[in-house]
mmCIF file of C-alpha atoms and ligand atoms in Angstrom:
data_model
loop_
_atom_site.group_PDB
_atom_site.id
_atom_site.type_symbol
_atom_site.label_atom_id
_atom_site.label_comp_id
_atom_site.label_asym_id
_atom_site.label_seq_id
_atom_site.Cartn_x
_atom_site.Cartn_y
_atom_site.Cartn_z
ATOM 1 C CA MET A 87 -0.222 -0.037 0.114
ATOM 2 C CA SER A 88 1.299 3.826 -0.614
ATOM 3 C CA ILE A 89 1.624 5.691 1.948
ATOM 4 C CA LEU A 90 2.441 8.964 -0.001
ATOM 5 C CA GLU A 91 1.531 9.761 -3.260
ATOM 6 C CA VAL A 92 2.840 12.594 -4.983
ATOM 7 C CA SER A 93 1.799 13.789 -8.922
ATOM 8 C CA GLY A 94 2.376 16.316 -11.128
ATOM 9 C CA LEU A 95 3.951 18.474 -8.262
ATOM 10 C CA ARG A 96 5.026 21.824 -9.604
ATOM 11 C CA LYS A 97 6.319 24.770 -7.322
ATOM 12 C CA VAL A 98 6.824 28.274 -9.061
ATOM 13 C CA TYR A 99 8.310 30.767 -6.966
ATOM 14 C CA THR A 100 7.711 34.110 -7.789
ATOM 15 C CA THR A 101 9.075 37.731 -6.133
ATOM 16 C CA ARG A 102 6.871 39.927 -4.844
ATOM 17 C CA LEU A 103 6.902 42.042 -8.172
ATOM 18 C CA GLY A 104 6.060 39.065 -10.061
ATOM 19 C CA GLY A 105 9.720 39.821 -12.222
ATOM 20 C CA ASN A 106 11.323 36.543 -10.840
ATOM 21 C CA ARG A 107 10.016 33.315 -11.622
ATOM 22 C CA VAL A 108 11.495 30.481 -10.418
ATOM 23 C CA GLU A 109 10.348 26.565 -11.197
ATOM 24 C CA ALA A 110 11.833 24.930 -8.168
ATOM 25 C CA LEU A 111 9.534 21.883 -9.317
ATOM 26 C CA ARG A 112 8.695 21.061 -12.605
ATOM 27 C CA ASN A 113 6.576 18.102 -12.831
ATOM 28 C CA VAL A 114 7.537 15.594 -9.630
ATOM 29 C CA ASN A 115 5.593 11.831 -9.256
ATOM 30 C CA PHE A 116 6.511 9.273 -7.004
ATOM 31 C CA SER A 117 5.350 7.121 -4.733
ATOM 32 C CA VAL A 118 6.198 5.396 -1.472
ATOM 33 C CA GLU A 119 5.178 2.334 0.001
ATOM 34 C CA ASN A 120 3.991 1.521 3.303
ATOM 35 C CA GLY A 121 7.731 0.527 5.315
ATOM 36 C CA GLU A 122 9.913 2.002 2.309
ATOM 37 C CA TYR A 123 13.296 3.734 3.286
ATOM 38 C CA VAL A 124 13.914 6.353 0.490
ATOM 39 C CA ALA A 125 16.616 8.415 0.296
ATOM 40 C CA ILE A 126 16.393 11.774 -2.336
ATOM 41 C CA MET A 127 19.417 13.303 -3.621
ATOM 42 C CA GLY A 128 20.428 15.994 -6.137
ATOM 43 C CA GLU A 129 22.817 19.190 -6.416
ATOM 44 C CA SER A 130 21.950 21.815 -4.459
ATOM 45 C CA GLY A 131 19.057 23.865 -5.861
ATOM 46 C CA SER A 132 17.448 21.105 -7.549
ATOM 47 C CA GLY A 133 14.110 21.298 -4.920
ATOM 48 C CA LYS A 134 14.663 18.859 -2.368
ATOM 49 C CA THR A 135 14.349 21.712 0.642
ATOM 50 C CA THR A 136 10.712 22.711 -1.738
ATOM 51 C CA LEU A 137 10.000 18.960 -2.114
ATOM 52 C CA LEU A 138 10.384 18.359 1.510
ATOM 53 C CA ASN A 139 8.128 21.327 2.516
ATOM 54 C CA ILE A 140 5.425 20.646 0.266
ATOM 55 C CA LEU A 141 5.314 17.045 1.516
ATOM 56 C CA ALA A 142 5.598 18.062 5.124
ATOM 57 C CA ALA A 143 2.577 20.716 4.425
ATOM 58 C CA LEU A 144 4.987 23.775 5.348
ATOM 59 C CA ASP A 145 4.191 24.780 1.756
ATOM 60 C CA LYS A 146 1.751 25.124 -0.919
ATOM 61 C CA PRO A 147 2.453 23.286 -4.609
ATOM 62 C CA THR A 148 1.772 25.715 -7.568
ATOM 63 C CA SER A 149 -0.047 22.613 -8.809
ATOM 64 C CA GLY A 150 -0.032 19.019 -8.231
ATOM 65 C CA VAL A 151 -1.504 16.760 -5.384
ATOM 66 C CA VAL A 152 0.247 14.701 -2.399
ATOM 67 C CA VAL A 153 -1.880 12.069 -0.701
ATOM 68 C CA LEU A 154 -0.331 10.869 2.285
ATOM 69 C CA ASP A 155 -2.015 7.974 4.199
ATOM 70 C CA GLY A 156 -4.933 8.587 1.898
ATOM 71 C CA GLN A 157 -5.400 12.290 3.003
ATOM 72 C CA ASN A 158 -5.150 14.612 0.050
ATOM 73 C CA LEU A 159 -2.845 17.550 1.600
ATOM 74 C CA ALA A 160 -5.054 20.224 0.182
ATOM 75 C CA LYS A 161 -7.809 19.282 1.350
ATOM 76 C CA ILE A 162 -6.827 19.537 4.983
ATOM 77 C CA LYS A 163 -8.137 22.693 6.805
ATOM 78 C CA GLU A 164 -5.693 25.198 7.547
ATOM 79 C CA SER A 165 -6.865 25.025 11.276
ATOM 80 C CA GLN A 166 -6.126 21.124 11.217
ATOM 81 C CA VAL A 167 -3.116 21.327 9.436
ATOM 82 C CA ALA A 168 -0.644 21.615 12.492
ATOM 83 C CA THR A 169 -2.453 18.742 14.076
ATOM 84 C CA PHE A 170 -2.381 17.049 10.861
ATOM 85 C CA ARG A 171 1.558 17.221 10.817
ATOM 86 C CA ARG A 172 1.808 16.411 14.029
ATOM 87 C CA ASP A 173 0.225 13.069 13.880
ATOM 88 C CA ASN A 174 1.475 11.881 10.882
ATOM 89 C CA LEU A 175 4.842 13.561 10.459
ATOM 90 C CA GLY A 176 7.629 12.998 12.414
ATOM 91 C CA PHE A 177 10.766 15.431 11.044
ATOM 92 C CA VAL A 178 14.444 14.958 11.754
ATOM 93 C CA PHE A 179 16.788 17.552 10.734
ATOM 94 C CA GLN A 180 20.324 18.376 9.887
ATOM 95 C CA ASP A 181 20.776 20.925 12.644
ATOM 96 C CA PHE A 182 18.790 18.954 14.892
ATOM 97 C CA ASN A 183 16.032 21.341 16.135
ATOM 98 C CA LEU A 184 15.919 20.768 19.595
ATOM 99 C CA LEU A 185 15.482 23.533 22.127
ATOM 100 C CA ASP A 186 18.348 24.478 24.394
ATOM 101 C CA THR A 187 16.113 25.383 27.211
ATOM 102 C CA PHE A 188 14.171 22.118 27.593
ATOM 103 C CA SER A 189 16.502 18.541 28.881
ATOM 104 C CA LEU A 190 16.856 15.889 26.381
ATOM 105 C CA GLU A 191 13.358 14.250 27.811
ATOM 106 C CA ASP A 192 11.358 17.234 27.564
ATOM 107 C CA ASN A 193 12.531 17.770 23.998
ATOM 108 C CA ILE A 194 11.472 14.169 22.972
ATOM 109 C CA TYR A 195 8.329 14.520 24.613
ATOM 110 C CA LEU A 196 7.353 18.365 22.828
ATOM 111 C CA PRO A 197 5.098 17.011 20.257
ATOM 112 C CA LEU A 198 3.248 14.838 22.615
ATOM 113 C CA VAL A 199 2.950 17.694 25.031
ATOM 114 C CA LEU A 200 1.277 20.055 22.301
ATOM 115 C CA ALA A 201 -1.104 17.371 21.519
ATOM 116 C CA GLY A 202 -2.514 17.258 24.504
ATOM 117 C CA ARG A 203 -1.527 13.709 25.983
ATOM 118 C CA PRO A 204 -1.081 12.911 29.795
ATOM 119 C CA TYR A 205 2.174 12.404 31.055
ATOM 120 C CA ARG A 206 1.728 8.486 31.982
ATOM 121 C CA GLU A 207 1.412 8.070 28.151
ATOM 122 C CA MET A 208 3.929 10.253 27.538
ATOM 123 C CA LYS A 209 6.673 8.418 29.810
ATOM 124 C CA GLU A 210 5.090 4.758 28.543
ATOM 125 C CA ARG A 211 6.156 5.934 24.983
ATOM 126 C CA LEU A 212 9.404 6.704 25.519
ATOM 127 C CA ASP A 213 11.087 4.244 28.137
ATOM 128 C CA PRO A 214 11.589 1.684 24.997
ATOM 129 C CA ILE A 215 12.240 4.108 22.496
ATOM 130 C CA ALA A 216 14.710 5.569 24.797
ATOM 131 C CA GLN A 217 16.139 2.385 25.644
ATOM 132 C CA ARG A 218 16.262 1.571 21.568
ATOM 133 C CA LEU A 219 18.075 4.415 21.049
ATOM 134 C CA GLY A 220 20.405 4.094 23.885
ATOM 135 C CA ILE A 221 19.865 7.516 25.463
ATOM 136 C CA THR A 222 17.899 6.425 28.306
ATOM 137 C CA GLU A 223 21.382 7.955 30.880
ATOM 138 C CA LEU A 224 21.111 11.254 28.896
ATOM 139 C CA LEU A 225 17.216 12.244 29.221
ATOM 140 C CA LYS A 226 17.691 14.867 32.187
ATOM 141 C CA LYS A 227 20.763 16.090 30.347
ATOM 142 C CA TYR A 228 20.373 19.505 28.119
ATOM 143 C CA PRO A 229 20.914 19.932 24.585
ATOM 144 C CA TYR A 230 24.631 21.403 25.383
ATOM 145 C CA GLU A 231 25.850 18.960 27.300
ATOM 146 C CA VAL A 232 25.722 15.837 24.867
ATOM 147 C CA SER A 233 27.480 15.334 21.718
ATOM 148 C CA GLY A 234 25.994 15.988 18.061
ATOM 149 C CA GLY A 235 25.514 12.276 17.616
ATOM 150 C CA GLN A 236 23.612 12.123 20.713
ATOM 151 C CA LYS A 237 21.461 15.098 19.739
ATOM 152 C CA GLN A 238 20.590 13.805 16.561
ATOM 153 C CA ARG A 239 19.439 10.432 18.540
ATOM 154 C CA ALA A 240 17.329 12.596 20.819
ATOM 155 C CA ALA A 241 15.650 14.360 17.900
ATOM 156 C CA VAL A 242 15.086 10.589 16.248
ATOM 157 C CA ALA A 243 13.479 9.537 19.580
ATOM 158 C CA ARG A 244 10.926 13.052 19.160
ATOM 159 C CA ALA A 245 10.175 11.971 15.858
ATOM 160 C CA LEU A 246 9.448 8.449 16.969
ATOM 161 C CA ILE A 247 7.403 9.404 19.631
ATOM 162 C CA THR A 248 4.027 10.216 17.984
ATOM 163 C CA ASN A 249 4.474 7.133 16.281
ATOM 164 C CA PRO A 250 4.248 8.710 12.998
ATOM 165 C CA LYS A 251 3.164 7.329 9.765
ATOM 166 C CA LEU A 252 6.231 9.062 7.636
ATOM 167 C CA ILE A 253 9.478 10.335 8.994
ATOM 168 C CA LEU A 254 10.712 12.946 6.815
ATOM 169 C CA ALA A 255 14.543 13.740 6.999
ATOM 170 C CA ASP A 256 16.316 16.258 5.482
ATOM 171 C CA GLU A 257 20.125 15.886 5.570
ATOM 172 C CA PRO A 258 20.095 13.898 8.695
ATOM 173 C CA THR A 259 23.807 13.384 9.174
ATOM 174 C CA GLY A 260 24.725 16.370 7.652
ATOM 175 C CA ALA A 261 26.290 17.819 11.359
ATOM 176 C CA LEU A 262 27.791 14.598 11.856
ATOM 177 C CA ASP A 263 31.033 13.478 12.543
ATOM 178 C CA SER A 264 31.773 9.767 11.000
ATOM 179 C CA LYS A 265 31.093 8.003 13.971
ATOM 180 C CA SER A 266 27.926 9.447 14.700
ATOM 181 C CA THR A 267 26.878 9.295 10.825
ATOM 182 C CA ASP A 268 27.460 5.117 11.220
ATOM 183 C CA GLU A 269 25.212 5.510 14.256
ATOM 184 C CA LEU A 270 22.313 6.975 12.841
ATOM 185 C CA LEU A 271 22.462 5.161 9.861
ATOM 186 C CA GLU A 272 22.558 2.195 11.762
ATOM 187 C CA LEU A 273 19.714 3.457 13.853
ATOM 188 C CA PHE A 274 17.690 4.288 10.580
ATOM 189 C CA GLY A 275 18.322 0.956 9.266
ATOM 190 C CA GLU A 276 16.681 -0.578 12.065
ATOM 191 C CA ILE A 277 13.782 1.599 12.822
ATOM 192 C CA ASN A 278 12.904 0.976 9.096
ATOM 193 C CA LYS A 279 12.956 -3.036 9.600
ATOM 194 C CA TYR A 280 11.009 -2.278 12.396
ATOM 195 C CA GLY A 281 8.066 -1.121 9.804
ATOM 196 C CA GLN A 282 9.191 2.693 10.409
ATOM 197 C CA THR A 283 8.981 4.504 6.761
ATOM 198 C CA ILE A 284 11.270 6.846 5.879
ATOM 199 C CA LEU A 285 11.967 9.694 3.264
ATOM 200 C CA MET A 286 15.397 11.241 3.571
ATOM 201 C CA VAL A 287 17.150 13.660 1.661
ATOM 202 C CA THR A 288 20.813 13.906 1.898
ATOM 203 C CA HIS A 289 23.944 14.966 -0.192
ATOM 204 C CA SER A 290 26.011 11.891 1.489
ATOM 205 C CA VAL A 291 26.379 8.572 -0.945
ATOM 206 C CA LYS A 292 27.172 6.772 2.558
ATOM 207 C CA ALA A 293 23.688 7.949 3.671
ATOM 208 C CA ALA A 294 21.889 6.981 0.521
ATOM 209 C CA SER A 295 23.388 3.469 0.528
ATOM 210 C CA HIS A 296 21.608 2.698 3.350
ATOM 211 C CA ALA A 297 18.189 3.294 2.074
ATOM 212 C CA GLY A 298 16.159 0.754 -0.040
ATOM 213 C CA ARG A 299 15.687 3.361 -3.072
ATOM 214 C CA VAL A 300 17.552 5.954 -3.789
ATOM 215 C CA MET A 301 15.577 9.057 -6.229
ATOM 216 C CA PHE A 302 17.547 11.370 -8.197
ATOM 217 C CA ILE A 303 15.949 14.702 -8.523
ATOM 218 C CA LYS A 304 17.084 17.062 -11.179
ATOM 219 C CA ASP A 305 16.134 20.600 -12.180
ATOM 220 C CA GLY A 306 12.654 19.979 -10.129
ATOM 221 C CA GLU A 307 11.792 16.554 -11.590
ATOM 222 C CA VAL A 308 12.751 12.847 -10.469
ATOM 223 C CA PHE A 309 15.344 12.262 -13.372
ATOM 224 C CA HIS A 310 16.102 8.622 -12.125
ATOM 225 C CA GLN A 311 15.507 6.160 -9.132
ATOM 226 C CA ILE A 312 17.609 2.845 -8.241
ATOM 227 C CA TYR A 313 16.627 0.416 -5.455
ATOM 228 C CA ARG A 314 18.925 -1.560 -3.515
ATOM 229 C CA ALA A 315 17.305 -4.736 -4.021
ATOM 230 C CA ASN A 316 19.804 -7.739 -3.005
ATOM 231 C CA ASN A 317 22.753 -5.472 -3.321
ATOM 232 C CA THR A 318 24.783 -5.107 -0.179
ATOM 233 C CA ILE A 319 25.256 -1.475 1.172
ATOM 234 C CA GLN A 320 28.685 -1.281 -0.288
ATOM 235 C CA GLN A 321 27.614 -2.482 -3.961
ATOM 236 C CA PHE A 322 24.563 -0.326 -3.687
ATOM 237 C CA TYR A 323 26.910 2.363 -2.493
ATOM 238 C CA GLN A 324 28.850 1.825 -5.894
ATOM 239 C CA LYS A 325 25.728 1.881 -7.594
ATOM 240 C CA ILE A 326 24.795 5.319 -6.454
ATOM 241 C CA SER A 327 28.093 6.822 -7.019
ATOM 242 C CA ASP A 328 28.177 5.592 -10.797
ATOM 243 C CA THR A 329 24.695 7.046 -11.015
ATOM 244 C CA LEU A 330 25.713 10.590 -9.990
ATOM 245 C CA THR A 331 28.888 10.550 -12.145
ATOM 246 C CA MET A 332 26.698 9.794 -14.924
ATOM 247 C CA LEU A 333 24.263 12.338 -13.977
ATOM 248 C CA ALA A 334 27.005 15.043 -13.678
ATOM 249 C CA THR A 335 28.676 14.558 -16.731
ATOM 250 C CA GLY A 336 25.425 15.173 -19.186
ATOM 251 C CA GLY A 337 23.898 11.476 -18.843
ATOM 252 C CA ASP A 338 20.710 11.244 -20.907
ATOM 253 C CA ARG A 339 17.606 10.325 -19.599
ATOM 254 C CA ARG A 340 16.872 7.688 -21.756
HETATM 255 N N1 ADP B 214 11.455 30.730 -1.034
HETATM 256 C C1 ADP B 214 11.922 30.991 -2.307
HETATM 257 N N2 ADP B 214 11.801 31.944 -3.204
HETATM 258 C C2 ADP B 214 12.317 31.903 -4.411
HETATM 259 N N3 ADP B 214 13.265 30.878 -4.728
HETATM 260 C C3 ADP B 214 13.333 30.242 -4.172
HETATM 261 C C4 ADP B 214 12.789 29.674 -2.393
HETATM 262 N N4 ADP B 214 13.005 29.061 -1.987
HETATM 263 C C5 ADP B 214 13.877 28.045 -2.930
HETATM 264 N N5 ADP B 214 13.863 28.689 -3.882
HETATM 265 C C6 ADP B 214 14.693 28.443 -5.269
HETATM 266 O O1 ADP B 214 13.984 27.031 -5.995
HETATM 267 C C7 ADP B 214 15.133 26.110 -6.324
HETATM 268 C C8 ADP B 214 15.182 24.668 -5.427
HETATM 269 O O2 ADP B 214 15.683 25.336 -4.142
HETATM 270 P P1 ADP B 214 15.400 24.290 -3.219
HETATM 271 O O3 ADP B 214 14.393 23.612 -2.794
HETATM 272 O O4 ADP B 214 15.497 25.171 -1.766
HETATM 273 O O5 ADP B 214 16.587 23.379 -3.342
HETATM 274 P P2 ADP B 214 17.481 22.293 -2.631
HETATM 275 O O6 ADP B 214 17.279 22.044 -1.482
HETATM 276 O O7 ADP B 214 18.124 21.088 -3.511
HETATM 277 O O8 ADP B 214 19.087 22.843 -2.724
HETATM 278 C C9 ADP B 214 16.442 26.965 -6.316
HETATM 279 O O9 ADP B 214 16.862 27.736 -7.539
HETATM 280 C C10 ADP B 214 16.146 28.319 -5.086
HETATM 281 O O10 ADP B 214 17.037 29.233 -5.475
HETATM 282 MG MG1 MG B 215 18.026 22.518 0.422
#
């Protein structure tokens, strides 16, 4: 079953005077199956952030349709969008987006606090997640007291705690050293194995090689995609590198 269906997505930015138009997304079509782990790669300016913002209902497309778990995002009332986002999506960002004045635990609880859930339920949800992510001992600490990798694990816990249909990650390893990157990628692989659907934008071939499918976006369109299938992560890494080289040297689409 598709959890996400994107069709004919187009986004044109215009300056206030209307003089300057940028077609950030031209015609994006793809779907994501329940339980998939998909990476999106593309050069700077290819429309990745624009796409993520639209999928997160943070921005509206010029035309085209996004359906998340059967719900057309355009049909959600303005007053319901924040609730919809909180109930259905988890976010992991490059720069963690943790609040410095909150402990890790309170950061992780935040989406549930905003949803008005009782404390007992929050705690019941957090315990197994914290254990799985190895941050149980760190929960009372503040973001500035822990490493980047530990911050990102707290951010993953915050994304998981609402039990979202889809995790959207924007360069989640972008600010991590190589050891923390390895740990985070292992973690993403593991939560995906448990059934979590993940859509991750990344520049990193290494990060993408952990996904089950990589979509390449170029000039506002999905230009190409490859599946890991039975390849090992190492083999897939090589395939992704080769594909990027082919795309950079102007490889023809057909
Ligand atoms: N708010 C905006 N207003 C005008 N142009 C924008 C805006 N956001 C992005 N763009 C343009 O849209 C294109 C795609 O940008 P973006 O989605 O940020 O790409 P990426 O994340 O792949 O680097 C770029 O040409 C960028 O300059
Ligand atoms: Mg971007």
